[in-house]
Amino acid sequence: AQSVTQLDSQVPVFEEAPVELRCNYSSSVSVYLFWYVQYPNQGLQLLLKYLSGSTLVKGINGFEAEFNKSQTSFHLRKPSVHISDTAEYFCAVSDVAGTALIFGKGTTLSVSS
Amino acid sequence: ETGVTQTPRHLVMGMTNKKSLKCEQHLGHNAMYWYKQSAKKPLELMFVYSLEERVENNSVPSRFSPECPNSSHLFLHLHTLQPEDSALYLCASSQGGPGNTIYFGEGSWLTVV
C-alpha cells in the first residue's frame, strides 16, 4: 500500500520569496505522483503530476516539482510566490494499477506582504 | 472548473434524518469518486465507481450508501449519521486508468447536529 507524508503542516512566507513544500511517499512499487491545490471554499485543482520521464515536472501558476526516487520525495517549489498562492496544497500518490489517489494531510501555504 | 457539480453546497441534518448528496460530471469520464475531507486529516477515499460499478469501498460505515445510476451521476445517501461525520464531502471524476487526472467538485459541507 502507498502512503504520503507532507512534512510541513503550515508554511508562512513573504510575497516574492521562494518556497518549497515537502512531500515523501512510501510504496513498494512504481508510482505516479501528483500535487493539487485547494483555494478557500473550492475543490481541489491539479497543479502538476509525474508519470514518467523527466524528473522535473512543470505545472500551472509557475510551480514545479522534482521526483527523486532514491529519496522517495516529490517536493513542490516556486521561485517567487504571490499573495494569490495562499491555499492548501496536497501531495498524492497512486500506483501504476491504482484506481484512485491517496492524499497527504496537506500543507497550508500563507503568503503575506 | 465547473466540470463536476455538487449539490447542495451546504447541508445541516439531524442524526435521525435521511438526506442525499448529488454529483454530476460533464467531462465524459467513466470513473467517479467520493472523498471525505475532515479538518487535520488526509482526504479519505470512500467509494470508487468505474463504468457505473463499485470497485472500491474503503470500509465506510453502512450509514453512507452510494448510488451511481449512470456514468454522469453519483449520489451519496446519508442515514442516521453521527456528529463526527460532519465534514466536506468531495465528488470527483476521471477517465479511469492509472495516472489520469482526477477532477474535483467544490464539495458539499455537511454538518450533523
Coordinates of C-alpha atoms in Angstrom, one line a residue:
Chain A
A1 CA 0.0 0.0 0.0
Q2 CA 1.1 3.5 -0.6
S3 CA 1.2 6.4 1.8
V4 CA 2.2 10.1 1.6
T5 CA 3.8 12.3 4.2
Q6 CA 3.7 16.0 3.9
L7 CA 6.4 17.2 6.2
D8 CA 5.1 20.7 7.0
S9 CA 1.6 21.4 8.0
Q10 CA 2.0 25.2 7.7
V11 CA 4.5 27.3 5.7
P12 CA 4.4 31.1 6.1
V13 CA 6.3 33.1 3.6
F14 CA 6.6 36.7 2.4
E15 CA 5.5 37.7 -1.1
E16 CA 8.1 37.2 -3.8
A17 CA 10.1 34.8 -1.6
P18 CA 10.9 31.2 -2.9
V19 CA 9.0 28.4 -1.3
E20 CA 9.4 24.6 -1.1
L21 CA 6.6 22.3 0.1
R22 CA 7.9 18.9 1.0
C23 CA 6.4 15.5 0.2
N24 CA 7.6 12.0 0.8
Y25 CA 5.9 8.8 -0.3
S26 CA 6.1 5.2 0.6
S27 CA 5.5 2.5 -1.9
S28 CA 7.0 -0.9 -2.8
V29 CA 6.0 -0.4 -6.5
S30 CA 6.3 2.2 -9.1
V31 CA 4.1 5.2 -8.5
Y32 CA 2.5 8.2 -10.1
L33 CA 2.7 11.4 -8.1
F34 CA 0.5 14.5 -8.0
W35 CA 0.2 17.9 -6.4
Y36 CA -3.2 19.5 -6.0
V37 CA -4.1 23.0 -4.7
Q38 CA -7.3 23.9 -2.8
Y39 CA -8.3 27.5 -2.6
P40 CA -10.7 28.5 0.2
N41 CA -14.2 27.2 -0.4
Q42 CA -13.2 25.4 -3.5
G43 CA -12.5 21.8 -4.6
L44 CA -9.0 20.5 -5.5
Q45 CA -7.3 21.5 -8.7
L46 CA -4.4 19.7 -10.3
L47 CA -1.1 21.7 -10.2
L48 CA 1.1 19.0 -11.8
K49 CA 1.8 15.3 -12.0
Y50 CA 4.7 12.9 -12.6
L51 CA 4.1 9.8 -14.6
S52 CA 7.5 9.0 -16.1
G53 CA 10.3 10.6 -18.0
S54 CA 12.0 13.8 -16.9
T55 CA 12.1 14.0 -13.1
L56 CA 11.5 17.8 -13.2
V57 CA 7.8 18.5 -13.8
K58 CA 6.4 21.9 -14.5
G59 CA 2.9 22.8 -13.6
I60 CA 0.5 25.7 -13.6
N61 CA 1.0 29.1 -11.9
G62 CA 4.8 28.8 -12.0
F63 CA 5.1 25.7 -9.8
E64 CA 7.4 22.8 -10.4
A65 CA 8.3 19.6 -8.6
E66 CA 11.1 17.2 -8.7
F67 CA 10.7 13.4 -8.5
N68 CA 13.6 11.8 -6.5
K69 CA 13.3 8.1 -6.5
S70 CA 16.2 7.4 -4.2
Q71 CA 14.8 9.9 -1.6
T72 CA 11.2 8.9 -2.3
S73 CA 10.4 12.5 -2.5
F74 CA 8.3 14.8 -4.7
H75 CA 8.9 18.3 -3.4
L76 CA 6.9 21.3 -4.8
R77 CA 8.7 24.6 -5.5
K78 CA 8.1 28.1 -6.7
P79 CA 10.8 30.7 -7.1
S80 CA 8.7 33.7 -6.2
V81 CA 5.2 33.4 -4.6
H82 CA 2.3 35.8 -4.8
I83 CA -0.4 36.6 -2.3
S84 CA -2.8 34.6 -4.5
D85 CA -0.8 31.4 -3.9
T86 CA -2.2 31.3 -0.4
A87 CA -4.0 28.0 -0.3
E88 CA -3.9 24.4 0.9
Y89 CA -1.5 22.1 -1.1
F90 CA -1.9 18.3 -1.3
C91 CA 0.5 15.7 -2.4
A92 CA -1.0 12.5 -3.7
V93 CA 0.2 9.1 -5.0
S94 CA -1.2 6.2 -6.9
D95 CA 0.4 3.0 -8.1
V96 CA 0.6 2.0 -11.7
A97 CA -2.5 -0.1 -11.3
G98 CA -4.3 2.2 -8.9
T99 CA -7.9 3.1 -9.1
A100 CA -7.7 6.3 -7.0
L101 CA -5.3 8.7 -5.3
I102 CA -4.0 8.5 -1.8
F103 CA -3.5 12.0 -0.3
G104 CA -1.3 13.5 2.3
K105 CA -2.6 15.7 5.1
G106 CA -1.9 18.9 3.2
T107 CA 0.3 21.9 3.7
T108 CA -1.2 25.4 4.3
L109 CA 0.8 28.0 2.4
S110 CA 0.3 31.5 3.7
V111 CA 1.8 34.3 1.7
S112 CA 1.9 37.8 3.3
S113 CA 3.1 41.2 2.1
Chain B
E1 CA -13.5 24.3 -13.2
T2 CA -17.2 23.6 -13.5
G3 CA -16.8 20.1 -14.9
V4 CA -18.0 18.4 -11.6
T5 CA -21.0 19.9 -9.9
Q6 CA -22.1 19.1 -6.4
T7 CA -25.4 19.9 -4.7
P8 CA -26.2 21.0 -2.1
R9 CA -23.1 23.0 -1.2
H10 CA -24.2 23.1 2.4
L11 CA -26.4 20.7 4.4
V12 CA -27.3 20.6 8.1
M13 CA -29.1 17.4 9.2
G14 CA -30.1 15.8 12.4
M15 CA -28.9 12.4 13.4
T16 CA -32.2 10.7 12.5
N17 CA -32.6 12.4 9.1
K18 CA -32.2 10.9 5.7
K19 CA -30.6 13.1 3.0
S20 CA -28.6 12.7 -0.2
L21 CA -25.7 14.5 -1.8
K22 CA -25.7 14.7 -5.6
C23 CA -22.8 14.9 -8.0
E24 CA -22.9 15.4 -11.8
Q25 CA -19.9 15.4 -14.1
H26 CA -19.9 17.0 -17.5
L27 CA -16.5 15.7 -18.6
G28 CA -17.4 12.4 -20.3
H29 CA -15.4 10.5 -17.7
N30 CA -16.1 6.8 -16.8
A31 CA -15.0 6.8 -13.1
M32 CA -16.4 8.7 -10.2
Y33 CA -15.3 9.0 -6.6
W34 CA -16.5 10.2 -3.1
Y35 CA -13.8 11.6 -0.8
K36 CA -14.3 12.8 2.8
Q37 CA -12.3 15.8 3.9
S38 CA -12.1 16.5 7.7
A39 CA -10.0 19.1 9.5
K40 CA -6.4 18.0 10.2
K41 CA -6.9 14.6 8.4
P42 CA -5.9 13.5 4.9
L43 CA -8.6 13.2 2.3
E44 CA -10.2 9.8 2.8
L45 CA -11.3 7.8 -0.2
M46 CA -14.8 6.5 0.4
F47 CA -16.1 5.0 -2.8
V48 CA -14.9 4.5 -6.4
Y49 CA -17.2 3.7 -9.3
S50 CA -15.8 2.6 -12.6
L51 CA -18.2 2.2 -15.5
E52 CA -21.1 2.5 -13.0
E53 CA -19.9 -0.4 -10.9
R54 CA -18.5 0.0 -7.5
V55 CA -14.8 -1.1 -7.5
E56 CA -13.7 0.1 -4.1
N57 CA -15.3 0.7 -0.7
N58 CA -12.8 1.7 1.9
S59 CA -14.6 0.2 5.0
V60 CA -17.1 3.0 5.0
P61 CA -19.9 2.6 7.6
S62 CA -23.2 1.5 6.1
R63 CA -24.9 4.8 7.1
F64 CA -23.3 6.1 3.9
S65 CA -24.8 4.5 0.8
P66 CA -23.5 5.4 -2.7
E67 CA -25.5 5.2 -5.9
C68 CA -24.3 5.5 -9.4
P69 CA -27.2 5.3 -11.9
N70 CA -25.1 6.3 -14.9
S71 CA -21.6 7.5 -15.7
S72 CA -22.5 11.1 -15.2
H73 CA -24.3 11.0 -11.8
L74 CA -23.2 9.9 -8.4
F75 CA -25.2 10.1 -5.2
L76 CA -24.3 9.7 -1.5
H77 CA -27.3 8.7 0.6
L78 CA -27.0 9.6 4.2
H79 CA -28.9 8.0 7.1
T80 CA -28.6 8.2 10.9
L81 CA -25.3 10.0 10.8
Q82 CA -23.1 10.9 13.8
P83 CA -21.7 14.3 14.6
E84 CA -18.2 13.0 13.7
D85 CA -19.5 12.6 10.1
S86 CA -19.5 16.4 9.8
A87 CA -17.0 17.2 7.0
L88 CA -16.6 18.4 3.5
Y89 CA -17.6 15.6 1.0
L90 CA -15.9 15.9 -2.3
C91 CA -17.0 14.2 -5.5
A92 CA -14.5 13.7 -8.3
S93 CA -14.3 12.1 -11.7
S94 CA -11.6 10.8 -14.1
Q95 CA -11.1 8.9 -17.2
G96 CA -10.5 5.7 -15.5
G97 CA -6.9 4.4 -15.5
P98 CA -3.8 4.9 -13.5
G99 CA -2.1 8.3 -13.9
N100 CA -5.2 10.1 -15.2
T101 CA -6.1 13.4 -13.6
I102 CA -8.9 13.3 -11.1
Y103 CA -11.2 16.4 -11.3
F104 CA -12.9 17.5 -8.2
G105 CA -16.2 19.3 -7.5
E106 CA -16.3 22.2 -5.0
G107 CA -17.7 19.9 -2.3
S108 CA -20.7 19.6 0.0
W109 CA -20.3 20.9 3.5
L110 CA -22.2 18.5 5.9
T111 CA -23.0 19.4 9.5
V112 CA -24.7 16.7 11.6
V113 CA -26.4 18.1 14.7

